[in-house]
Structure formats: C-alpha cells, structure tokens
Coordinates of C-alpha atoms in Angstrom, one line a residue:
M264 CA 55.9 21.0 -9.1
R265 CA 53.2 20.9 -10.9
P266 CA 50.9 17.8 -10.5
K267 CA 50.5 15.0 -12.5
T268 CA 47.3 15.7 -15.1
T269 CA 45.0 12.6 -16.0
S270 CA 44.1 12.8 -19.4
D271 CA 40.3 11.6 -19.9
R272 CA 40.9 9.4 -21.8
E273 CA 42.6 7.5 -19.3
V274 CA 40.0 8.9 -16.5
L275 CA 37.8 6.9 -18.2
L276 CA 39.1 3.3 -18.8
A277 CA 40.0 3.4 -14.7
L278 CA 36.1 4.3 -14.3
T279 CA 35.4 1.2 -17.3
A280 CA 37.0 -1.0 -15.3
L281 CA 36.0 -0.3 -12.4
F282 CA 32.4 -0.2 -13.0
R283 CA 32.6 -3.4 -15.5
E284 CA 34.1 -5.1 -12.0
H285 CA 32.6 -4.2 -9.5
G286 CA 29.5 -3.3 -10.8
F287 CA 26.9 0.9 -9.9
E288 CA 26.5 0.8 -6.7
G289 CA 30.2 -1.7 -6.0
T290 CA 31.9 1.0 -6.9
S291 CA 32.7 3.6 -4.2
L292 CA 33.9 7.4 -4.2
S293 CA 37.4 6.5 -2.7
M294 CA 37.7 3.1 -5.4
I295 CA 37.4 5.7 -7.8
A296 CA 39.9 8.3 -6.9
E297 CA 42.2 5.6 -6.3
A298 CA 42.3 3.7 -9.1
T299 CA 41.7 7.1 -11.4
G300 CA 44.9 9.0 -9.2
L301 CA 42.4 12.8 -8.8
K302 CA 40.9 13.5 -5.4
R303 CA 37.2 14.4 -4.6
A304 CA 36.6 17.2 -6.0
S305 CA 37.8 17.2 -8.6
L306 CA 35.9 13.7 -9.6
Y307 CA 33.0 16.4 -9.1
H308 CA 34.7 19.3 -11.6
R309 CA 34.4 16.3 -13.9
F310 CA 31.3 14.7 -13.2
P311 CA 29.2 17.3 -11.2
D312 CA 26.3 14.5 -10.6
G313 CA 28.7 12.1 -9.2
K314 CA 28.5 7.9 -10.2
S315 CA 25.4 8.7 -12.8
D316 CA 27.4 11.3 -14.4
M317 CA 30.5 8.7 -14.5
A318 CA 28.5 6.3 -15.3
L319 CA 27.5 8.2 -18.3
A320 CA 30.5 8.3 -19.5
V321 CA 31.6 5.6 -19.1
I322 CA 29.0 3.9 -21.1
D323 CA 29.0 6.9 -24.1
F324 CA 32.9 6.1 -23.8
T325 CA 32.3 1.8 -24.6
C326 CA 29.6 3.1 -26.2
D327 CA 31.8 4.4 -29.2
E328 CA 33.8 1.0 -29.3
F329 CA 32.0 -1.1 -29.2
A330 CA 30.2 0.8 -33.1
E331 CA 33.9 0.0 -33.6
V332 CA 33.7 -3.7 -33.5
L333 CA 30.1 -4.1 -35.0
S334 CA 31.3 -2.0 -38.2
P335 CA 31.8 -4.9 -40.1
L336 CA 28.0 -5.2 -39.9
H337 CA 27.4 -1.8 -42.1
E338 CA 29.2 -2.6 -44.2
S339 CA 28.8 -4.3 -47.7
G340 CA 29.8 -7.5 -48.9
P341 CA 28.2 -11.6 -47.9
V342 CA 25.9 -10.7 -44.5
K343 CA 28.1 -14.1 -43.1
T344 CA 31.1 -13.3 -43.5
R345 CA 29.9 -9.5 -42.1
I346 CA 28.7 -11.2 -39.1
R347 CA 32.0 -14.0 -38.5
K348 CA 33.8 -10.7 -38.7
A349 CA 31.8 -9.1 -35.9
A350 CA 32.3 -12.2 -33.8
R351 CA 35.9 -12.2 -34.2
N352 CA 36.3 -9.0 -33.0
L353 CA 33.9 -9.3 -30.5
D354 CA 35.6 -12.3 -29.2
A355 CA 38.7 -10.4 -29.5
Y356 CA 37.3 -6.7 -27.7
Y357 CA 35.8 -9.8 -24.9
E358 CA 39.3 -11.0 -23.9
G359 CA 37.8 -14.5 -25.8
G360 CA 35.0 -14.7 -23.2
L361 CA 36.4 -13.7 -19.9
R362 CA 35.3 -9.7 -19.9
S363 CA 32.3 -8.9 -18.1
C364 CA 29.8 -7.2 -20.4
L365 CA 30.0 -3.4 -19.0
V366 CA 25.7 -3.0 -19.7
D367 CA 25.4 -5.9 -17.5
S368 CA 27.7 -5.2 -14.5
L369 CA 26.4 -1.1 -14.7
S370 CA 22.7 -3.0 -14.6
V371 CA 22.7 -4.3 -11.5
G372 CA 22.3 -2.8 -8.0
T373 CA 21.9 1.0 -9.2
R374 CA 19.7 2.5 -6.9
A375 CA 16.5 3.1 -7.8
D376 CA 17.2 6.6 -7.5
Q377 CA 20.1 7.1 -9.9
R378 CA 18.5 4.3 -12.1
G379 CA 16.3 6.4 -14.5
V380 CA 19.1 8.0 -16.7
V381 CA 21.7 4.8 -16.3
A382 CA 18.8 2.5 -17.4
E383 CA 17.2 4.0 -19.9
R384 CA 20.4 4.8 -21.2
I385 CA 21.6 1.0 -21.0
A386 CA 18.1 -0.2 -22.5
Q387 CA 19.3 2.4 -25.8
I388 CA 22.4 0.5 -26.2
M389 CA 20.2 -3.1 -25.4
D390 CA 17.8 -1.6 -28.9
G391 CA 21.5 -1.1 -30.5
F392 CA 22.6 -4.4 -29.9
I393 CA 19.9 -6.1 -31.0
G394 CA 18.8 -3.7 -34.1
S395 CA 22.5 -4.7 -35.6
F396 CA 21.8 -7.9 -35.2
A397 CA 18.2 -7.2 -35.9
K398 CA 19.4 -5.9 -39.8
V399 CA 21.3 -8.5 -40.7
A400 CA 19.0 -10.9 -40.0
R401 CA 17.0 -9.0 -42.2
E402 CA 19.7 -9.2 -44.9
A403 CA 19.7 -12.6 -44.9
G404 CA 16.3 -13.1 -46.1
A405 CA 14.3 -13.3 -42.6
S406 CA 11.2 -11.5 -42.1
A407 CA 11.2 -8.3 -39.5
S408 CA 9.4 -11.0 -36.5
E409 CA 12.5 -13.5 -37.5
A410 CA 15.2 -10.9 -37.6
K411 CA 14.2 -9.9 -34.3
R412 CA 13.6 -13.2 -32.9
R413 CA 16.8 -14.2 -34.1
A414 CA 18.8 -11.2 -32.9
E415 CA 17.4 -11.1 -29.0
D416 CA 18.3 -15.0 -28.4
A417 CA 21.6 -14.4 -30.1
V418 CA 22.5 -11.7 -27.5
V419 CA 20.9 -13.2 -24.8
R420 CA 23.3 -16.0 -25.6
F421 CA 25.9 -13.7 -25.7
E422 CA 25.1 -12.8 -22.8
G423 CA 24.8 -16.0 -20.9
S424 CA 28.0 -17.0 -22.3
L425 CA 29.9 -14.4 -21.0
V426 CA 28.0 -15.0 -17.6
V427 CA 29.6 -18.1 -17.4
G428 CA 33.0 -16.8 -18.0
R429 CA 33.4 -14.6 -16.0
S430 CA 31.4 -17.2 -12.6
T431 CA 33.7 -20.1 -13.8
G432 CA 36.8 -19.4 -16.0
N433 CA 34.8 -21.5 -18.3
T434 CA 35.1 -19.5 -21.8
K435 CA 34.1 -22.7 -24.5
P436 CA 30.6 -21.3 -24.4
F437 CA 31.2 -18.1 -25.7
K438 CA 33.1 -19.6 -28.3
R439 CA 30.7 -21.8 -29.5
W440 CA 28.6 -18.4 -28.8
V441 CA 31.5 -16.4 -31.7
Q442 CA 31.3 -20.0 -33.9
S443 CA 27.2 -20.1 -34.3
L444 CA 26.6 -16.0 -34.6
P445 CA 26.7 -16.2 -38.4
E446 CA 24.0 -19.5 -37.9
L447 CA 22.6 -18.6 -35.4
L448 CA 20.8 -15.0 -37.3
A449 CA 21.2 -15.8 -41.1
G450 CA 20.6 -18.9 -40.7
D451 CA 21.4 -21.3 -44.0
N452 CA 21.8 -18.4 -46.0

C-alpha cells in the first residue's frame, strides 16, 4: 500500500500555522515533520534550502491570500465603500483580531544568516500593504506625503491591535481599527 501523499496546499497550510504560532526560530524541523506528516528527506526534497525556503513559500502563499483580501481597494466605486469592504475582509481573515500576523511572527527571531532573503521579502510585503493603503488615501484627496503617513499609521494600528488581541485575547482594539479604517485612510472625504 502506497503512503498517503500530502498536497502542496496541505503542507503550506501546516507550515503557515506553525510559523504564525511559533515564529521562524521557534519552529523546529521536528515540529514541521509532525505537522505535515512528511519525513525530513521529503521536506528537503520540496524545500532544498530548509526553513528559509519554507518561510518564503509560506510568505508567497499568504501574499496570494492577502491580495484577495485587499482586492476591494483596487475596484472601482466610492473610496470609503472599498475601504470598508477591505476592512471587513481583514476582519474575517484575522478572525476578528485573534489570528496573529504572519509577517510579524516571521520577522521576530530569524537568525542573521537566514534573515536576508526572508527579511527582504517581509519588507516588500509591508511596502505593498502600505502602498495599497496609500493609493486609496491619494484617491480620497490626500497629498502623496499625507497618504503615506495615513497608510503607515493605519498599518501600525493594525499590527498593534493584532498584538493586543493575540497577547490578551482583547479584540476590541482590532474591532475599533476595522471600524475606523475608512476615516484613517480617507479622512472626511
């Protein structure tokens, strides 16, 4: 009897959960093997550079999901309506503020020798997130510098509210963030 094969999606979901929960450094190969049901040889066959490759695959997988979550920002229609849709998507994606941010989890504790490519990818993601928010702030009439400031402030509040939710179980700051996002980005427009 042939052993059950594990799909790429199943592996990525398991890796995402581990990295989200334990961070890069806190996730061991033993934990990965147990969560995925794969032996180390199979893991290195799929990910020749080990955990760095796994982290990059998880980041790419999550970016695809996140692009869908933020897709209302790139639609046509009133800016605040699009922002509200994206905020609702973020609320659902982050389970009302209880699900931790993968980028945050991966950015902490990554060893210096492995940090380069993972840190570079994380910076690109953050730039993209801020850029998406800045774009709609510009559409709402903010100057380029004001739009960037609004976008950065919105991301800082977002990340902070997720940290509060994860560490205390209090999701009220995240819920307030979801409700305030249209005003944070578009102001009174």
